[in-house]
Coordinates of N, CA and C in Angstrom, one line a residue:
T47 N -75.5 -62.2 18.4 CA -74.6 -61.2 18.0 C -74.6 -61.1 16.5
R48 N -74.6 -59.9 15.9 CA -74.7 -59.7 14.5 C -73.3 -59.3 14.0
Y49 N -73.0 -59.9 12.8 CA -71.7 -59.5 12.2 C -72.0 -58.7 10.8
L50 N -71.0 -58.2 10.3 CA -71.1 -57.4 9.1 C -71.7 -58.4 7.9
K51 N -71.3 -59.5 7.9 CA -71.8 -60.5 6.9 C -72.4 -61.7 7.6
D52 N -73.1 -62.4 6.8 CA -73.7 -63.8 7.3 C -72.6 -64.7 7.7
V53 N -72.7 -65.4 8.7 CA -71.7 -66.3 9.2 C -72.1 -67.7 8.8
P54 N -71.2 -68.5 8.1 CA -71.5 -69.8 7.6 C -71.7 -70.7 8.8
A55 N -72.4 -71.8 8.6 CA -72.6 -72.8 9.6 C -71.4 -73.4 9.9
A56 N -71.1 -74.1 11.2 CA -69.9 -74.8 11.4 C -69.7 -75.9 10.5
Q57 N -70.7 -76.7 10.0 CA -70.5 -77.7 9.0 C -69.7 -77.2 7.8
A58 N -70.1 -75.9 7.3 CA -69.5 -75.5 6.1 C -67.9 -75.2 6.3
Y59 N -67.6 -74.7 7.5 CA -66.1 -74.5 7.9 C -65.5 -75.9 7.9
G60 N -66.1 -76.9 8.5 CA -65.5 -78.2 8.6 C -65.4 -78.9 7.1
Q61 N -66.4 -78.7 6.3 CA -66.3 -79.2 5.0 C -65.1 -78.6 4.2
A62 N -65.0 -77.2 4.3 CA -64.0 -76.5 3.6 C -62.5 -76.9 4.2
I63 N -62.4 -77.1 5.4 CA -61.1 -77.5 5.9 C -60.8 -78.9 5.6
F64 N -61.8 -79.8 5.6 CA -61.5 -81.2 5.3 C -61.2 -81.3 3.9
G65 N -61.9 -80.6 3.0 CA -61.5 -80.5 1.5 C -60.2 -80.1 1.3
A66 N -59.8 -79.0 1.9 CA -58.4 -78.6 1.7 C -57.3 -79.5 2.3
L67 N -57.6 -80.2 3.4 CA -56.7 -81.1 3.9 C -56.5 -82.3 2.9
R68 N -57.7 -82.8 2.3 CA -57.7 -83.8 1.4 C -57.0 -83.5 0.1
R69 N -57.1 -82.3 -0.4 CA -56.3 -81.8 -1.6 C -54.9 -81.8 -1.4
H70 N -54.5 -81.3 -0.2 CA -53.1 -81.1 0.1 C -52.3 -82.3 0.6
F71 N -53.1 -83.3 1.3 CA -52.5 -84.4 2.0 C -52.9 -85.8 1.5
G72 N -54.0 -85.7 0.5 CA -54.5 -87.0 0.0 C -55.1 -87.9 1.2
N73 N -54.6 -89.1 1.2 CA -55.1 -90.1 2.3 C -54.2 -89.9 3.5
Q74 N -53.2 -89.1 3.5 CA -52.2 -89.0 4.6 C -52.6 -87.7 5.5
L75 N -53.8 -87.8 6.0 CA -54.3 -86.5 6.6 C -53.5 -86.4 8.0
P76 N -53.1 -85.2 8.2 CA -52.4 -84.9 9.5 C -53.3 -84.9 10.6
E77 N -52.9 -85.1 11.9 CA -53.7 -84.8 13.1 C -54.0 -83.3 13.1
T78 N -55.3 -82.9 13.3 CA -55.6 -81.5 13.2 C -56.5 -81.1 14.4
I79 N -56.0 -80.0 15.0 CA -56.8 -79.4 16.2 C -57.2 -78.1 15.7
I80 N -58.5 -77.9 16.0 CA -59.2 -76.7 15.5 C -59.7 -75.9 16.9
E81 N -59.4 -74.6 17.0 CA -60.0 -73.9 18.1 C -61.2 -73.2 17.7
P82 N -62.3 -73.6 18.3 CA -63.7 -73.1 17.9 C -64.0 -71.7 18.2
G83 N -63.2 -71.1 19.2 CA -63.5 -69.7 19.6 C -64.9 -69.3 19.9
R84 N -65.3 -68.2 19.2 CA -66.6 -67.6 19.6 C -67.7 -68.6 19.4
G85 N -67.6 -69.6 18.4 CA -68.6 -70.5 18.2 C -69.0 -71.3 19.4
M86 N -68.0 -71.6 20.3 CA -68.3 -72.3 21.4 C -68.7 -71.5 22.7
V87 N -68.1 -70.3 22.8 CA -68.3 -69.6 24.0 C -69.0 -68.2 23.9
G88 N -69.1 -67.7 22.7 CA -69.6 -66.4 22.6 C -70.8 -66.0 23.2
N89 N -71.8 -66.8 23.1 CA -73.1 -66.5 23.8 C -73.0 -66.8 25.3
A90 N -72.0 -67.4 25.9 CA -71.9 -67.6 27.3 C -71.7 -66.4 28.1
G91 N -71.3 -65.3 27.6 CA -71.0 -64.1 28.4 C -71.9 -63.0 28.3
V92 N -72.1 -62.3 29.4 CA -72.9 -61.1 29.5 C -72.0 -60.0 30.3
I93 N -72.0 -58.9 29.7 CA -71.4 -57.7 30.4 C -72.4 -56.8 31.0
K94 N -72.3 -56.5 32.3 CA -73.3 -55.5 32.9 C -72.5 -54.2 32.9
A95 N -73.2 -53.2 32.2 CA -72.6 -51.9 32.1 C -73.6 -50.9 32.6
E96 N -73.1 -49.8 32.8 CA -74.0 -48.7 33.3 C -73.9 -47.4 32.3
V97 N -75.0 -46.8 32.1 CA -75.0 -45.5 31.3 C -74.5 -44.4 32.3
V98 N -73.3 -43.8 31.7 CA -72.7 -42.8 32.4 C -73.0 -41.3 32.0
L99 N -73.6 -41.3 30.8 CA -74.0 -39.9 30.2 C -74.9 -40.1 29.0
V100 N -75.8 -39.3 28.8 CA -76.7 -39.2 27.6 C -76.7 -37.7 27.2
S101 N -76.2 -37.4 26.0 CA -76.1 -36.0 25.6 C -76.1 -35.8 24.1
K102 N -76.1 -34.5 23.8 CA -75.9 -34.2 22.3 C -74.8 -33.3 22.3
K103 N -74.1 -33.2 21.2 CA -72.9 -32.4 21.0 C -73.2 -31.0 21.0
A104 N -74.3 -30.6 20.5 CA -74.7 -29.2 20.5 C -76.3 -29.0 20.6
D105 N -76.8 -27.9 21.0 CA -78.3 -27.8 21.2 C -78.9 -28.1 19.9
N106 N -78.4 -27.7 18.8 CA -79.1 -27.9 17.5 C -78.8 -29.3 16.8
D107 N -78.1 -30.2 17.6 CA -77.7 -31.5 17.1 C -78.7 -32.6 17.3
N108 N -79.1 -33.2 16.3 CA -80.2 -34.3 16.4 C -79.6 -35.6 16.9
V109 N -78.3 -35.8 16.9 CA -77.8 -37.0 17.3 C -77.6 -37.2 18.7
R110 N -78.2 -38.2 19.4 CA -78.1 -38.5 20.8 C -76.9 -39.4 21.0
W111 N -76.0 -39.1 21.9 CA -74.9 -39.9 22.3 C -75.2 -40.6 23.7
V112 N -74.9 -41.9 23.8 CA -75.0 -42.6 25.0 C -73.8 -43.1 25.4
Y113 N -73.2 -42.8 26.5 CA -71.9 -43.3 27.0 C -72.1 -44.3 28.0
L114 N -71.3 -45.4 27.9 CA -71.4 -46.4 28.9 C -70.1 -46.5 29.7
D115 N -70.0 -47.1 30.8 CA -68.9 -47.3 31.7 C -67.9 -48.4 31.1
I116 N -68.1 -48.8 29.9 CA -67.3 -49.8 29.2 C -67.2 -49.4 27.7
G117 N -66.0 -49.6 27.2 CA -65.9 -49.3 25.7 C -64.9 -50.2 25.0
K118 N -64.4 -49.7 23.9 CA -63.5 -50.6 23.2 C -62.2 -51.0 24.0
F119 N -61.8 -50.1 24.8 CA -60.5 -50.4 25.6 C -60.9 -51.1 26.9
G120 N -62.1 -51.3 27.1 CA -62.5 -52.1 28.4 C -62.9 -53.5 28.0
G121 N -62.8 -54.0 26.8 CA -63.2 -55.3 26.5 C -64.0 -55.5 25.2
L122 N -64.5 -54.3 24.6 CA -65.3 -54.4 23.4 C -64.5 -53.9 22.2
A123 N -63.2 -54.5 22.2 CA -62.5 -54.0 21.0 C -62.9 -54.6 19.7
E124 N -63.7 -55.6 19.7 CA -64.2 -56.1 18.3 C -65.4 -55.2 17.8
T125 N -65.7 -54.1 18.5 CA -66.6 -53.2 17.8 C -65.8 -52.2 16.8
M126 N -64.5 -52.4 16.8 CA -63.7 -51.6 15.9 C -64.3 -51.8 14.5
D127 N -64.4 -50.7 13.8 CA -65.2 -50.7 12.4 C -66.5 -51.3 12.4
E128 N -67.1 -51.4 13.7 CA -68.5 -51.9 13.8 C -68.6 -53.3 13.3
A129 N -67.6 -54.2 13.3 CA -67.5 -55.4 12.7 C -68.5 -56.4 13.4
I130 N -68.8 -56.2 14.8 CA -69.5 -57.0 15.6 C -70.5 -56.1 16.2
R131 N -71.8 -56.6 16.3 CA -72.8 -55.7 16.9 C -73.5 -56.6 18.0
Y132 N -73.2 -56.3 19.2 CA -73.6 -57.0 20.4 C -75.1 -56.7 20.7
P133 N -75.9 -57.7 21.0 CA -77.3 -57.3 21.4 C -77.2 -56.6 22.8
I134 N -78.0 -55.6 23.0 CA -78.0 -54.8 24.3 C -79.5 -54.8 24.9
V135 N -79.5 -55.2 26.1 CA -80.8 -55.2 26.8 C -80.7 -54.2 27.9
T136 N -81.9 -53.4 27.9 CA -82.0 -52.3 28.9 C -83.3 -52.5 29.8
P137 N -83.3 -51.9 30.9 CA -84.5 -52.0 31.8 C -85.6 -51.1 31.1
R138 N -85.3 -50.4 30.1 CA -86.4 -49.6 29.4 C -86.9 -50.2 28.1
D139 N -86.5 -51.3 27.7 CA -86.9 -52.0 26.6 C -88.4 -52.0 26.6
G140 N -89.0 -51.7 25.4 CA -90.5 -51.5 25.3 C -90.8 -50.1 25.2
D141 N -90.0 -49.2 25.6 CA -90.2 -47.7 25.4 C -89.9 -47.3 24.0
A142 N -90.3 -46.2 23.7 CA -89.8 -45.7 22.2 C -88.4 -45.8 22.0
M143 N -88.1 -46.2 20.8 CA -86.6 -46.4 20.6 C -86.1 -45.3 19.5
E144 N -84.9 -44.9 19.7 CA -84.3 -44.0 18.7 C -82.9 -44.3 18.5
P145 N -82.3 -44.3 17.3 CA -80.9 -44.5 17.1 C -80.0 -43.5 17.8
C146 N -78.9 -44.0 18.3 CA -78.0 -43.2 19.1 C -76.5 -43.6 18.7
V147 N -75.5 -42.7 19.0 CA -74.2 -43.2 18.9 C -73.8 -43.7 20.3
L148 N -73.2 -44.9 20.3 CA -72.8 -45.5 21.6 C -71.4 -45.4 21.8
A149 N -70.9 -44.9 22.8 CA -69.5 -44.7 23.1 C -69.1 -45.2 24.5
G150 N -67.8 -45.3 24.6 CA -67.2 -45.7 25.9 C -66.7 -44.6 26.6
P151 N -66.2 -44.8 27.8 CA -66.0 -43.8 28.9 C -64.6 -43.0 28.8
T152 N -63.7 -43.5 28.0 CA -62.3 -43.0 28.0 C -62.2 -41.7 27.1
C153 N -61.2 -40.9 27.3 CA -61.0 -39.7 26.6 C -60.5 -40.0 25.2
D154 N -60.2 -41.2 24.7 CA -59.7 -41.5 23.5 C -60.8 -41.4 22.4
S155 N -60.6 -40.7 21.4 CA -61.6 -40.4 20.4 C -62.0 -41.6 19.6
A156 N -61.2 -42.7 19.7 CA -61.5 -44.0 19.0 C -62.5 -44.8 19.9
D157 N -62.7 -44.4 21.1 CA -63.6 -45.2 22.1 C -65.2 -44.9 21.7
V158 N -65.5 -45.2 20.5 CA -66.9 -45.0 20.0 C -67.3 -46.4 19.5
L159 N -68.3 -47.1 20.0 CA -68.7 -48.4 19.6 C -69.4 -48.5 18.3
Y160 N -70.5 -47.6 18.2 CA -71.4 -47.7 17.1 C -71.7 -46.2 16.7
E161 N -71.2 -45.7 15.5 CA -71.5 -44.4 15.1 C -72.0 -44.4 13.6
K162 N -71.2 -45.2 12.8 CA -71.5 -45.3 11.3 C -73.0 -45.9 11.2
T163 N -73.3 -46.9 12.0 CA -74.7 -47.5 12.1 C -75.1 -47.2 13.5
P164 N -75.8 -46.1 13.7 CA -76.3 -45.8 15.2 C -77.0 -47.0 15.7
Y165 N -77.0 -47.2 17.0 CA -77.7 -48.3 17.7 C -79.0 -47.8 18.3
P166 N -80.0 -48.6 18.0 CA -81.4 -48.2 18.5 C -81.4 -48.4 19.9
L167 N -81.7 -47.5 20.9 CA -81.8 -47.7 22.3 C -83.0 -46.8 22.8
P168 N -83.7 -47.3 23.9 CA -84.9 -46.4 24.4 C -84.6 -45.0 24.5
V169 N -85.4 -44.1 24.2 CA -85.2 -42.6 24.4 C -85.3 -42.3 25.9
T170 N -85.9 -43.1 26.6 CA -86.0 -42.9 28.0 C -84.8 -43.3 28.9
L171 N -83.8 -43.9 28.2 CA -82.5 -44.4 28.9 C -81.8 -43.1 29.5
T172 N -81.4 -43.3 30.7 CA -80.8 -42.2 31.5 C -79.7 -42.7 32.3
I173 N -78.9 -41.7 32.8 CA -77.8 -41.9 33.6 C -78.0 -42.9 34.8
G174 N -77.2 -43.9 34.9 CA -77.4 -44.8 36.0 C -78.1 -46.0 35.7
D175 N -78.8 -46.0 34.5 CA -79.4 -47.3 34.0 C -78.4 -48.4 33.6
E176 N -78.7 -49.5 34.2 CA -77.7 -50.7 33.8 C -78.2 -51.3 32.6
V177 N -77.3 -51.7 31.8 CA -77.6 -52.4 30.4 C -76.8 -53.6 30.5
L178 N -77.3 -54.7 29.8 CA -76.7 -55.9 29.6 C -76.2 -56.1 28.1
I179 N -74.9 -56.3 28.0 CA -74.3 -56.5 26.6 C -74.2 -58.0 26.4
E180 N -75.0 -58.6 25.6 CA -75.0 -60.0 25.4 C -74.0 -60.5 24.4
G181 N -73.7 -61.8 24.5 CA -72.9 -62.4 23.4 C -71.4 -62.0 23.5
T182 N -71.0 -61.8 24.7 CA -69.6 -61.2 25.1 C -68.7 -62.3 25.7
G183 N -69.0 -63.6 25.6 CA -68.2 -64.6 26.1 C -66.8 -64.8 25.5
A184 N -66.7 -64.4 24.2 CA -65.4 -64.6 23.6 C -64.5 -63.3 23.6
Y185 N -63.3 -63.5 24.1 CA -62.2 -62.5 24.0 C -62.4 -61.2 24.7
T186 N -63.5 -60.9 25.3 CA -63.7 -59.6 26.0 C -62.9 -59.4 27.2
T187 N -62.7 -60.4 28.0 CA -61.9 -60.2 29.2 C -60.4 -60.1 28.8
T188 N -59.9 -60.8 27.7 CA -58.5 -60.7 27.4 C -58.2 -59.3 26.8
Y189 N -59.3 -58.7 26.1 CA -59.0 -57.4 25.5 C -59.0 -56.3 26.6
S190 N -59.4 -56.6 27.7 CA -59.5 -55.7 28.8 C -58.4 -56.0 29.9
A191 N -57.4 -56.6 29.5 CA -56.3 -57.0 30.5 C -55.6 -55.9 31.2
V192 N -55.6 -54.7 30.7 CA -54.8 -53.6 31.3 C -55.8 -52.5 31.8
A193 N -55.4 -51.6 32.7 CA -56.3 -50.6 33.2 C -56.0 -49.4 32.3
F194 N -56.6 -49.5 31.1 CA -56.5 -48.3 30.1 C -57.1 -47.1 30.7
N195 N -56.5 -46.0 30.5 CA -57.0 -44.7 31.0 C -57.5 -44.7 32.4
G196 N -56.9 -45.6 33.2 CA -57.3 -45.8 34.7 C -58.5 -46.5 35.0
F197 N -59.2 -47.0 33.9 CA -60.4 -47.9 34.2 C -59.9 -49.4 34.4
E198 N -60.3 -49.9 35.5 CA -60.0 -51.3 35.9 C -60.4 -52.2 34.8
P199 N -59.6 -53.3 34.5 CA -60.1 -54.4 33.6 C -61.4 -55.0 34.1
L200 N -62.1 -55.6 33.1 CA -63.4 -56.3 33.5 C -63.1 -57.4 34.6
R201 N -64.1 -57.5 35.5 CA -64.1 -58.6 36.4 C -64.9 -59.7 35.7
S202 N -64.3 -60.9 35.8 CA -65.2 -62.0 35.2 C -65.5 -62.9 36.3
Y203 N -66.7 -63.6 36.2 CA -67.2 -64.6 37.1 C -67.5 -65.9 36.2
V204 N -67.0 -67.0 36.6 CA -67.3 -68.2 35.9 C -68.2 -69.0 36.7
I205 N -69.3 -69.4 36.1 CA -70.3 -70.2 36.8 C -70.3 -71.6 36.3

């Protein structure tokens, strides 16, 4: 999973937290519990999605739009402002690639995952192709807790 900025190593976080605790509490360190979040489970999840449409907005438009059956409101809320870039695997990897705008299925105009920085996907990608969105083990199921726009929340399977 890629972020807008490089992510420091876990040790750097630990050192910064421990340093701040020492400055504020000296030798009287409080018991501290830290929730590791994505660092522990982020790579444990994969979302299987399907391409529901490949189109261009107009005949003279060079921009290809690829719509999936999942979007921001179905669990991928962290793509807001393109802050996180999930790796996507397709059955057509190895074919010629071309940047595209990647969007979700709802009628909400905000349901666009990657537009400012188009996502490279195979030009041969077509309706019905299944894609795997990797690195989705953190927060995605909780973000999809309601049936927004009539789309059912993500089903999750724990192995």
